[in-house]
Tab-separated table of C-alpha atoms in Angstrom:
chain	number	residue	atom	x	y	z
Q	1	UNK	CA	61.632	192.483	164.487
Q	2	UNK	CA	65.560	192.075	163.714
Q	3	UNK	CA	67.093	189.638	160.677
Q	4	UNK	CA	68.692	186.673	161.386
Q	5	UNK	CA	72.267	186.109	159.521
Q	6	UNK	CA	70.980	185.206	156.323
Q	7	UNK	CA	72.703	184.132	152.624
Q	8	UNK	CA	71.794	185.663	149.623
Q	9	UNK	CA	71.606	186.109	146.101
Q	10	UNK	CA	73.644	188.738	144.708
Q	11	UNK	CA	70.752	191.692	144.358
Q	12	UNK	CA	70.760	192.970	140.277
Q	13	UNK	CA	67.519	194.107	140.116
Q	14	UNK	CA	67.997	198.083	140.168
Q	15	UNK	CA	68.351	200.147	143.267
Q	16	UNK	CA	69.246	198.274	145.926
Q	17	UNK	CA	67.546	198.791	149.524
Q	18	UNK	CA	68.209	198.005	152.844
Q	19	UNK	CA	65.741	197.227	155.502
Q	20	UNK	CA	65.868	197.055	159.156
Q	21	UNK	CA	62.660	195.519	159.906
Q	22	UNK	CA	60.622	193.282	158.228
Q	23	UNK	CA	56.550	193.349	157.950
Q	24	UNK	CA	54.150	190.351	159.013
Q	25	UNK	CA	54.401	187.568	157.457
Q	26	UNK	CA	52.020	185.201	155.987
Q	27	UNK	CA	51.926	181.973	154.701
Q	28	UNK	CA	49.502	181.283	151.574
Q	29	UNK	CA	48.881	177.472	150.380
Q	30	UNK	CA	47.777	176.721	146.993
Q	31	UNK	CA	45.209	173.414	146.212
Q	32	UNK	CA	45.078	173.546	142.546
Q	33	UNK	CA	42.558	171.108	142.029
Q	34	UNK	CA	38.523	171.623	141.094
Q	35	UNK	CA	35.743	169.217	140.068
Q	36	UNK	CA	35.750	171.215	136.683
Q	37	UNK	CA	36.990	174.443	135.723
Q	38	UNK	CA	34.534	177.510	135.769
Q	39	UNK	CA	34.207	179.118	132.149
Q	40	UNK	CA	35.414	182.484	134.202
Q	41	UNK	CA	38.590	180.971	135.921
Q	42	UNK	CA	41.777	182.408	134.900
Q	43	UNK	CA	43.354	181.123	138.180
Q	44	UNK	CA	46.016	177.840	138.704
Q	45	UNK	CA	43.387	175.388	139.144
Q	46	UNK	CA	42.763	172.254	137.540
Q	47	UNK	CA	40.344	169.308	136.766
Q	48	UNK	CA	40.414	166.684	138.911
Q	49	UNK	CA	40.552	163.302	136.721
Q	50	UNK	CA	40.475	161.067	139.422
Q	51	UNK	CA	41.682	160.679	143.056
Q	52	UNK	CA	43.640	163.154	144.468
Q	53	UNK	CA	47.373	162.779	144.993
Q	54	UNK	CA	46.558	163.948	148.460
Q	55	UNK	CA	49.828	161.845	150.464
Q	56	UNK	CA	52.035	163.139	147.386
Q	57	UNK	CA	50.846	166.875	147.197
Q	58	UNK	CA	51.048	167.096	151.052
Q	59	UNK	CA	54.500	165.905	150.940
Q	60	UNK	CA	55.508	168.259	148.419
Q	61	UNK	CA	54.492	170.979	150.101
Q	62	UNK	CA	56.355	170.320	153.519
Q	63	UNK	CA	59.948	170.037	150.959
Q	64	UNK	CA	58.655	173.438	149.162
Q	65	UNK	CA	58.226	175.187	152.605
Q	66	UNK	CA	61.211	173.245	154.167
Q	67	UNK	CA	63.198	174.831	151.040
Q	68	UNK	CA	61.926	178.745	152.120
Q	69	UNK	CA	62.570	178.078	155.324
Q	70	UNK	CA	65.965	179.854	155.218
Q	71	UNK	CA	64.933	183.125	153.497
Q	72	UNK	CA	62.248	183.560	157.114
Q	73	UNK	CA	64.038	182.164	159.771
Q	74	UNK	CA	62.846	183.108	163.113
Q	75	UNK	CA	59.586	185.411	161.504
Q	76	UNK	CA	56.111	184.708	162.763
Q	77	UNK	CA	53.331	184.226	160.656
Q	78	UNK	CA	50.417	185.864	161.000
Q	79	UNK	CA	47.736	184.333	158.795
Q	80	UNK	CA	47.589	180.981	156.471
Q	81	UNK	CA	45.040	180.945	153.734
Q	82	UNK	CA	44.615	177.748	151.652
Q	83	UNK	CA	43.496	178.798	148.339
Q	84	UNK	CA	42.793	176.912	145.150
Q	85	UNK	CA	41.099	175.259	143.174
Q	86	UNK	CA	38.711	174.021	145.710
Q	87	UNK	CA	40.515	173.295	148.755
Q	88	UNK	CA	37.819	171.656	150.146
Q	89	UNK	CA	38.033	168.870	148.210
Q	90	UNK	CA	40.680	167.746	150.199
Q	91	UNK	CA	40.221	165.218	152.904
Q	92	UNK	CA	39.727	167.304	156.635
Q	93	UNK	CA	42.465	164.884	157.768
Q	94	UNK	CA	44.981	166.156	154.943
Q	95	UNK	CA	44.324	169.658	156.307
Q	96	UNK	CA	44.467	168.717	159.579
Q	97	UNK	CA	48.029	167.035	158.573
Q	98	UNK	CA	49.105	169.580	156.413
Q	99	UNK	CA	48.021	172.704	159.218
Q	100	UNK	CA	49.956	170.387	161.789
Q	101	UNK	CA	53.197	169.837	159.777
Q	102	UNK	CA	53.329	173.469	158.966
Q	103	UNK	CA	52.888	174.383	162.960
Q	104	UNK	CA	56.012	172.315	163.288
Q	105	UNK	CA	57.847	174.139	160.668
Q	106	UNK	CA	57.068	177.453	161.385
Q	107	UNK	CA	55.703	179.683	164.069
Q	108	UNK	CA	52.185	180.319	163.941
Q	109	UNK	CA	51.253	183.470	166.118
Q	110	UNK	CA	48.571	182.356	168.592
Q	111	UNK	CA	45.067	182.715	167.030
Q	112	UNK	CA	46.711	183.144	163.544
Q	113	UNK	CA	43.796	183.415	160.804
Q	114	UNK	CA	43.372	180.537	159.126
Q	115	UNK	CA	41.480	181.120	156.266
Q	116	UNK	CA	40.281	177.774	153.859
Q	117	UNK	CA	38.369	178.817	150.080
Q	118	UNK	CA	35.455	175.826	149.283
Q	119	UNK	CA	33.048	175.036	147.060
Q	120	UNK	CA	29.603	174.831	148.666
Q	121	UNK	CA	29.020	171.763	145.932
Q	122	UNK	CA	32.119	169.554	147.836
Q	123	UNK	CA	30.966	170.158	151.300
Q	124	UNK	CA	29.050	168.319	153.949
Q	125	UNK	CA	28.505	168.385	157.800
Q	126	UNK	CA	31.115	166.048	158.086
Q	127	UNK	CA	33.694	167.861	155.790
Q	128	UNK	CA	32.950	171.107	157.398
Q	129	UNK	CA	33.197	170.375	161.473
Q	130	UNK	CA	36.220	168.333	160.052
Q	131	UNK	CA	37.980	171.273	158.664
Q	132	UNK	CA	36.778	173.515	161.720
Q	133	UNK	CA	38.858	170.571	164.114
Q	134	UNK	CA	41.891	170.674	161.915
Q	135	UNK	CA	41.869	174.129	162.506
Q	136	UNK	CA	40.895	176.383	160.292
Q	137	UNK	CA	39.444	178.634	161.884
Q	138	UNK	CA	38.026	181.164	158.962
Q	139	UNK	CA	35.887	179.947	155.800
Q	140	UNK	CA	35.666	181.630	152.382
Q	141	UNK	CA	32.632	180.175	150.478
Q	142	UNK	CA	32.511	180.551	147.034
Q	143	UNK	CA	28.681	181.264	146.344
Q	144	UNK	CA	28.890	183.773	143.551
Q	145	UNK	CA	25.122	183.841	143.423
Q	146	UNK	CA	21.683	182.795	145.014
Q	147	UNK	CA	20.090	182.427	141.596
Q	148	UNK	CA	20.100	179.129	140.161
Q	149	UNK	CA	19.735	179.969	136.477
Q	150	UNK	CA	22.905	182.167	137.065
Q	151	UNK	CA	24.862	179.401	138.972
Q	152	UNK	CA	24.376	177.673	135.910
Q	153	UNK	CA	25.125	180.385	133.980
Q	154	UNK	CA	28.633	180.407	135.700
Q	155	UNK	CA	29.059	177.059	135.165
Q	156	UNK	CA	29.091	176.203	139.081
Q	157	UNK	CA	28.639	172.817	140.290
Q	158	UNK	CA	26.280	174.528	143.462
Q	159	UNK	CA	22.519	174.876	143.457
Q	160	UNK	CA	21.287	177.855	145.719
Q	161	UNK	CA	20.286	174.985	147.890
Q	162	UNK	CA	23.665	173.890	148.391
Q	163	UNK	CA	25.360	177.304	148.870
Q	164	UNK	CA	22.394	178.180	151.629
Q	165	UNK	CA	23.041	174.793	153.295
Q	166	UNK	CA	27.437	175.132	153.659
Q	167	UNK	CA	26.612	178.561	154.627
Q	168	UNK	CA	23.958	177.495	157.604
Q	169	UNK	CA	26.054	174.628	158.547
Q	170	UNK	CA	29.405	176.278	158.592
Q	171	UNK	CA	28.046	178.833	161.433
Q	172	UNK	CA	26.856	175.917	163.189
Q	173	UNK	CA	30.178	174.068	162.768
Q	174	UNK	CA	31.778	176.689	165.192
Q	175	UNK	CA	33.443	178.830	162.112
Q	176	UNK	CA	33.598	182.353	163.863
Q	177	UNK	CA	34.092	183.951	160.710
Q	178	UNK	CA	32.933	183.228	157.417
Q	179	UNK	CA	33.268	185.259	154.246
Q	180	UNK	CA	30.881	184.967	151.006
Q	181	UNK	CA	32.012	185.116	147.686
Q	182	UNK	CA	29.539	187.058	145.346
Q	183	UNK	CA	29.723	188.670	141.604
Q	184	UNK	CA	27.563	190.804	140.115
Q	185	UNK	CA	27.175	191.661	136.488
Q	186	UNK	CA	25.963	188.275	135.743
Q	187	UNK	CA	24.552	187.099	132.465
Q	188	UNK	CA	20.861	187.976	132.728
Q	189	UNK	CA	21.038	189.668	136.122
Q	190	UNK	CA	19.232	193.306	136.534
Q	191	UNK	CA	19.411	195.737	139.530
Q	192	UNK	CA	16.794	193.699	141.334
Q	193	UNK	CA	18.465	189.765	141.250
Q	194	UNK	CA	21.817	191.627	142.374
Q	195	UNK	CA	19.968	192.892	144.722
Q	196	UNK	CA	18.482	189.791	145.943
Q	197	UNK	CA	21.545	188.414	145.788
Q	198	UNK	CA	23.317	190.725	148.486
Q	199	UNK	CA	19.726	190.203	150.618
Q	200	UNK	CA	20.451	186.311	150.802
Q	201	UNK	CA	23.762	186.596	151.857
Q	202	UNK	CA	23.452	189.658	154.215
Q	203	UNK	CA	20.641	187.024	155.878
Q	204	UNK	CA	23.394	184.988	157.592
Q	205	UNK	CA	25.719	187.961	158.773
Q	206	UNK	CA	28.386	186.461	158.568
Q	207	UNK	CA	30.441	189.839	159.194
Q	208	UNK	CA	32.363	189.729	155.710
Q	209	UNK	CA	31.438	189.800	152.226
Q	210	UNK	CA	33.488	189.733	148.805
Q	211	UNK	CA	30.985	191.253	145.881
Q	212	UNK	CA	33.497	192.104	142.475
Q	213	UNK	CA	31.724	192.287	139.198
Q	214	UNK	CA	32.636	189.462	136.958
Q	215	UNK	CA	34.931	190.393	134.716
Q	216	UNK	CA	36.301	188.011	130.725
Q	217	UNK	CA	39.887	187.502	131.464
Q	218	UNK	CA	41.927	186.294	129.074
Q	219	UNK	CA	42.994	182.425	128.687
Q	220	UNK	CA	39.384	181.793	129.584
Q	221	UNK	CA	35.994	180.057	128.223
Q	222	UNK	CA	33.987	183.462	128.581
Q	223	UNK	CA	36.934	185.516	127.227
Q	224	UNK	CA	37.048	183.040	123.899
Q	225	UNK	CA	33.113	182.671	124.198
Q	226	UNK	CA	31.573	185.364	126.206
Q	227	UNK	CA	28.135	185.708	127.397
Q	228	UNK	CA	25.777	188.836	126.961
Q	229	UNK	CA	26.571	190.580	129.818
Q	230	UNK	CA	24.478	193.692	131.364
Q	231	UNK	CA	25.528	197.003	129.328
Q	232	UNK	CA	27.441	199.533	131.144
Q	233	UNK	CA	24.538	201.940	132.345
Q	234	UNK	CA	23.460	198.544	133.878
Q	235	UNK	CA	26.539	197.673	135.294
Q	236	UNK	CA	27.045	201.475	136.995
Q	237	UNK	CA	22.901	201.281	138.682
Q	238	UNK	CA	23.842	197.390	139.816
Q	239	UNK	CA	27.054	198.551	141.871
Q	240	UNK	CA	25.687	202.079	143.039
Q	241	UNK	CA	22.755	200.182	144.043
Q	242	UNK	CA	24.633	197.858	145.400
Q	243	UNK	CA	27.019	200.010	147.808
Q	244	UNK	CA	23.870	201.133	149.752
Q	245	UNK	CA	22.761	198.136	150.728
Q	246	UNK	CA	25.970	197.484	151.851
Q	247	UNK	CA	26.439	200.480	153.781
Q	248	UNK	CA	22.542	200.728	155.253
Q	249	UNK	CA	23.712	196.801	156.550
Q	250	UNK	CA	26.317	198.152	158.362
Q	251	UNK	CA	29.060	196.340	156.166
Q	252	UNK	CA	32.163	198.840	155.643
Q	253	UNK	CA	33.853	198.840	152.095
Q	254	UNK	CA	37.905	198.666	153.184
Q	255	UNK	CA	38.993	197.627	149.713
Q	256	UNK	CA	38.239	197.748	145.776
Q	257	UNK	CA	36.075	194.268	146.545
Q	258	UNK	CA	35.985	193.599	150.210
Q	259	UNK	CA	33.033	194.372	152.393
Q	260	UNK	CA	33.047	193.848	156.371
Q	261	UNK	CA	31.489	194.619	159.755
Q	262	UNK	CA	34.642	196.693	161.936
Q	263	UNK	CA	36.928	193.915	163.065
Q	264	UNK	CA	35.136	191.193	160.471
Q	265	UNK	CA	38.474	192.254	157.914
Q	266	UNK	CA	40.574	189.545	155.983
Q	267	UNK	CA	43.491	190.075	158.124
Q	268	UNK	CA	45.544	187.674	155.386
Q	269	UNK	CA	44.519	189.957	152.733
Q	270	UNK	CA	44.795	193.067	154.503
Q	271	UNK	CA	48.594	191.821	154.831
Q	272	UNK	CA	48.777	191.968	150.461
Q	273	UNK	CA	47.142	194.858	150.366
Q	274	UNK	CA	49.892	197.169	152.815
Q	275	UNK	CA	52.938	195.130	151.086
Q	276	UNK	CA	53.356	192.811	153.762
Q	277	UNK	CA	55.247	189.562	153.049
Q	278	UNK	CA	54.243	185.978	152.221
Q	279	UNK	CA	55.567	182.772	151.463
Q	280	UNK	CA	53.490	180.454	148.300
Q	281	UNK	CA	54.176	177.276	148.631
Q	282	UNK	CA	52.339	174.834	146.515
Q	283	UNK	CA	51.659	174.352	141.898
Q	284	UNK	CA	52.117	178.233	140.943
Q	285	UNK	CA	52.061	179.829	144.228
Q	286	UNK	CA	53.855	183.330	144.147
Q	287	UNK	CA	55.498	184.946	147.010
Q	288	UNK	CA	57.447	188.532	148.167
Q	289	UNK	CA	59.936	188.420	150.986
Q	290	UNK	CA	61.196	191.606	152.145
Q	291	UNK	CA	65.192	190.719	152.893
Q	292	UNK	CA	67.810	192.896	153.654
Q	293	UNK	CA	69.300	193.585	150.098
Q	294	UNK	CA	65.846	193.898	149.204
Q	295	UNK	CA	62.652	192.488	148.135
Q	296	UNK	CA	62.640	189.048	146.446
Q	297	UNK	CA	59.647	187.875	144.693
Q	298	UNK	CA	59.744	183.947	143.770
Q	299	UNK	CA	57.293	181.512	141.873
Q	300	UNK	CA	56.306	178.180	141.857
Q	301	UNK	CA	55.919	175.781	139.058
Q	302	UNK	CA	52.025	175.642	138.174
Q	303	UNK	CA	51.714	172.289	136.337
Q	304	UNK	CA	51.089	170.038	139.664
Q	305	UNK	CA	52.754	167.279	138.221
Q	306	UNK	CA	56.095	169.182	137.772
Q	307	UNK	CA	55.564	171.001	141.109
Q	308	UNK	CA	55.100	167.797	142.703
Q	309	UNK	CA	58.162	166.189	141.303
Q	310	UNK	CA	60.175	169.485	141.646
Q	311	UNK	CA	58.869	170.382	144.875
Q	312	UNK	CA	59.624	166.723	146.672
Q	313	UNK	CA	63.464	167.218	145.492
Q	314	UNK	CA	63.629	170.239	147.237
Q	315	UNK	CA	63.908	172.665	144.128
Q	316	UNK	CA	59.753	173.960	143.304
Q	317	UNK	CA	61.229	177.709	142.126
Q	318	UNK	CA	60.774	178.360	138.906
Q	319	UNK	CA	61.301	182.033	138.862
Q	320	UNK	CA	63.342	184.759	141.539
Q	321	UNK	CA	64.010	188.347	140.691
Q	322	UNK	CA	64.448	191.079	142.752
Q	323	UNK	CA	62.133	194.143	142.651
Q	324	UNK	CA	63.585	197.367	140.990
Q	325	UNK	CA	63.103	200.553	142.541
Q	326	UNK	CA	60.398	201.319	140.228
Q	327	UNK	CA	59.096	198.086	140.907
Q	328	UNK	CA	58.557	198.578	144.804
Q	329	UNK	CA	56.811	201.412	144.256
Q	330	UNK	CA	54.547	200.926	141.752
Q	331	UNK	CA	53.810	197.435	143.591
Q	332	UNK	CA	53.508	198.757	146.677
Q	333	UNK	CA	50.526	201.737	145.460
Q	334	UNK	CA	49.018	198.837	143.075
Q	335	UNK	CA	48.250	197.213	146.766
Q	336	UNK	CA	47.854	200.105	148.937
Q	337	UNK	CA	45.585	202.257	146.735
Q	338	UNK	CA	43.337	198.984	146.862
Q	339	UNK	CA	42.306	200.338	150.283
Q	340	UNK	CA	39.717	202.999	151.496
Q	341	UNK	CA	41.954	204.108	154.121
Q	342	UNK	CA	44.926	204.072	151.648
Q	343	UNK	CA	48.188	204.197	153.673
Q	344	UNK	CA	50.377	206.283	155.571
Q	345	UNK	CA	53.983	208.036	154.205
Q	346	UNK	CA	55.758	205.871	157.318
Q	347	UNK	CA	54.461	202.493	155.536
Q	348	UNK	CA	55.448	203.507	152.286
Q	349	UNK	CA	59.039	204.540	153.339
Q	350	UNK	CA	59.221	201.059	155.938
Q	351	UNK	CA	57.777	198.781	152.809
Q	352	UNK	CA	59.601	199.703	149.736
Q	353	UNK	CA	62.858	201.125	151.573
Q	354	UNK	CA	62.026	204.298	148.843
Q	355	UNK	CA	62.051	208.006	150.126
Q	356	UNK	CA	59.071	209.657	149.545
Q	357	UNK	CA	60.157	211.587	146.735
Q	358	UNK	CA	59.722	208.670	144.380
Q	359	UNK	CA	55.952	208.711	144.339
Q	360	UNK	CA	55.106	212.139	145.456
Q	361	UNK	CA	55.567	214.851	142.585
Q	362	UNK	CA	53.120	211.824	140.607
Q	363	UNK	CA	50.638	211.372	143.514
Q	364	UNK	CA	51.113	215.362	144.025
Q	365	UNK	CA	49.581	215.700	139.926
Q	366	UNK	CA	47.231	212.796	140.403
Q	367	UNK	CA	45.721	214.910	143.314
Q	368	UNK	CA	45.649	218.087	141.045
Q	369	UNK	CA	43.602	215.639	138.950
Q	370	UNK	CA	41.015	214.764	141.931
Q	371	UNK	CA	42.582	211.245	142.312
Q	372	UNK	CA	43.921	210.893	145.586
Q	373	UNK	CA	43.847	213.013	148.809
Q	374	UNK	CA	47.680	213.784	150.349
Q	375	UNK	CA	47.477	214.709	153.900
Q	376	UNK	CA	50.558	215.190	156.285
Q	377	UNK	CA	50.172	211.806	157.671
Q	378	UNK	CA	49.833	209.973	153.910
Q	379	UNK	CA	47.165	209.174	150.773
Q	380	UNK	CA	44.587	207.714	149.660
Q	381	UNK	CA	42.663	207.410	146.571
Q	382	UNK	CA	39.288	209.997	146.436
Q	383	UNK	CA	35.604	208.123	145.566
Q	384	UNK	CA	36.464	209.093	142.006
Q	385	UNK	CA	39.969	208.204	141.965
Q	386	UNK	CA	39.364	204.885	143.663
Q	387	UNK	CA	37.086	204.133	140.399
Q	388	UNK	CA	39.764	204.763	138.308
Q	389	UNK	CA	42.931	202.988	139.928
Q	390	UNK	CA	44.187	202.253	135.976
Q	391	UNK	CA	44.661	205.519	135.295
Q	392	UNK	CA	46.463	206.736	138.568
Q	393	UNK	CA	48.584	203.576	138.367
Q	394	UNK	CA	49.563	204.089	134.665
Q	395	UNK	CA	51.649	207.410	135.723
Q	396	UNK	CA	54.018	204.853	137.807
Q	397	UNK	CA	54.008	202.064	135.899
Q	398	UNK	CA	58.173	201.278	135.646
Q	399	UNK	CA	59.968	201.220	132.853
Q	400	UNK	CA	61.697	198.649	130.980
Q	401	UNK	CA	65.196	198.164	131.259
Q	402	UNK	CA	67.145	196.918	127.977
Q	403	UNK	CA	68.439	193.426	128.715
């Protein structure tokens, strides 16, 4: 893939870079609203107070991707994953106008993912062959757990009735791929209920599975009032326990989190995850465009208000820096290291524009250290090493530059 003439910014952030090619592309979509925010949540989401500015929202987002349009001219994208919030509680005929504006915007590759998050509390038979018909074509469901006294726990607005019920009628509704969304680490849970949990879900085979241990992030309910989670010998005989199941089900661990059947990956993640590029459109969406001075990372503004009214006037970016050097790469083994099969010296060079010799005499002592494996064709982070990302990512962490 070649560049199209293109205007930039002048590039002051560090070593510059230039890049012949570009990587996929994706697009991802952010919904920021939620029937009420989970005592967990540290992500851009919001209560919904009343309607939903649906007509509004929608248009802002065609001006916010209208306004990118210049920095991609000409690239495909790959995948488009709507993310929230809940984006479910939008109306399928919003989707179905927002997927069709953004077809006639951009060019979506044929049989581009199209991956929607929801909330098995805001769906219905209706909603759901709705959303399949406006096209998306891949469903993340956010179940978390099949225990009721835990879904409380979480504060979700789901029963294990209702999570069983969006999962059964989503396969029905022609959704080829579906992924479920389940912690572990709950408050109250033991080796046996996590277990149970990854038995429910492995019931449907749906081919993909996300299972992450919940974790008190700051800005947060639990963080400011957390619950008695399971100590830490718990925690370690919940996830080893957990990994065989997995594996004796036939579902292969590619990433920290992310559990699939071969060919059952999240292509759109898969794309973060190798330092491929996306535009964020939509209330405190971020993306990372690789450009020929270099790589530009920009952000939205999150209050959906002030996105909205931003947005519509054509202006939504509230922040645009280009990535150092030291930036790239440390960004660039944040995502790759992520992965089981790590990633090859050719993407490295291709992604960051970097030669090799600004990661390898650090990945050369983190493999003295049992870390990561370095082989002639690239890296990747050993069973121990991919335990403790932190401390292999620590050694490339960039430094500050005085101002």
């Amino acid at each position: 893939m070649t560049f199209h003439p293109l205007t930039f910014h002048r590039h002051t952030g560090g070593a510059a870079a230039q890049f012949n090619s570009a990587p996929p592309l994706s697009l991802y979509v952010h919904l920021p609203w939620c029937v009420r925010r989970c005592p967990y949540c540290d992500f851009n989401a919001h209560a919904a107070s009343g309607p939903l500015p649906e007509a509004d929202y929608l248009n802002a987002l065609l001006r916010d991707v209208e306004a990118d349009l210049p920095r991609v001219w000409g690239r495909p994208v790959a995948t488009v994953f709507l993310g929230g919030g809940t984006p479910s509680l939008f109306s399928p005929q919003s989707i179905a106008e927002l997927l069709s504006e953004l077809r006639a915007r951009l060019t979506l590759l044929p049989g581009a993912e199209i991956t929607m998050e929801a909330n098995p509390g805001t769906l219905d038979t209706a909603r759901l062959q709705g959303f399949h018909e406006a096209g998306v074509n891949r469903l993340s469901l956010g179940v978390q757990s099949f225990q009721d006294p835990q879904l409380k726990a979480l504060g979700r607005i789901h029963d294990v009735a209702a999570a069983r019920r969006a999962i059964e009628v989503a396969l029905a509704s022609g959704f080829g791929r579906v992924n479920i969304d389940l912690m572990f680490g709950l408050p109250g849970q033991d080796v046996a209920l996590a277990l149970a949990d990854l038995d429910a879900a492995l019931e449907y085979d749906t081919g993909h599975l996300s299972w992450y241990q919940l974790t008190l992030e700051p800005n947060t309910v639990f963080h400011s009032q957390p619950p008695v989670l399971p100590d830490a010998d718990l925690m370690e005989d919940i996830y080893e326990a957990g990994l065989e199941r997995l594996a004796a089900a036939g579902y292969r661990r590619y990433e920290v989190s992310a559990y699939a059947r071969p060919g059952d990956e999240c292509q759109h993640n898969l794309n973060y995850w190798q330092f491929g590029d996306y535009l964020g459109i939509g209330a405190g969406a971020h993306g990372k465009l690789t450009l020929p001075e270099g790589i530009l990372r920009l952000a939205k503004y999150r209050q959906p208000q002030t996105y909205m009214t931003r947005a519509s006037a054509g202006d939504a970016v509230t922040d645009q820096r280009w990535l150092s050097a030291d930036e790239r790469a440390f960004e660039f083994l944040l995502n790759a290291l992520r992965l089981c099969a790590g990633f090859t010296w050719a993407q490295f060079r291709e992604r960051t524009g970097l030669p090799l010799t600004a990661v390898r005499p650090r990945l050369d002592q983190a493999a003295q250290r049992g870390l990561v494996t370095l082989g002639s064709e690239g890296a990747r982070a050993t069973p121990r090493g991919f335990d403790l990302l932190d401390s292999i990512l620590e050694d490339f962490l960039p430094v500050a530059t005085p101002a």
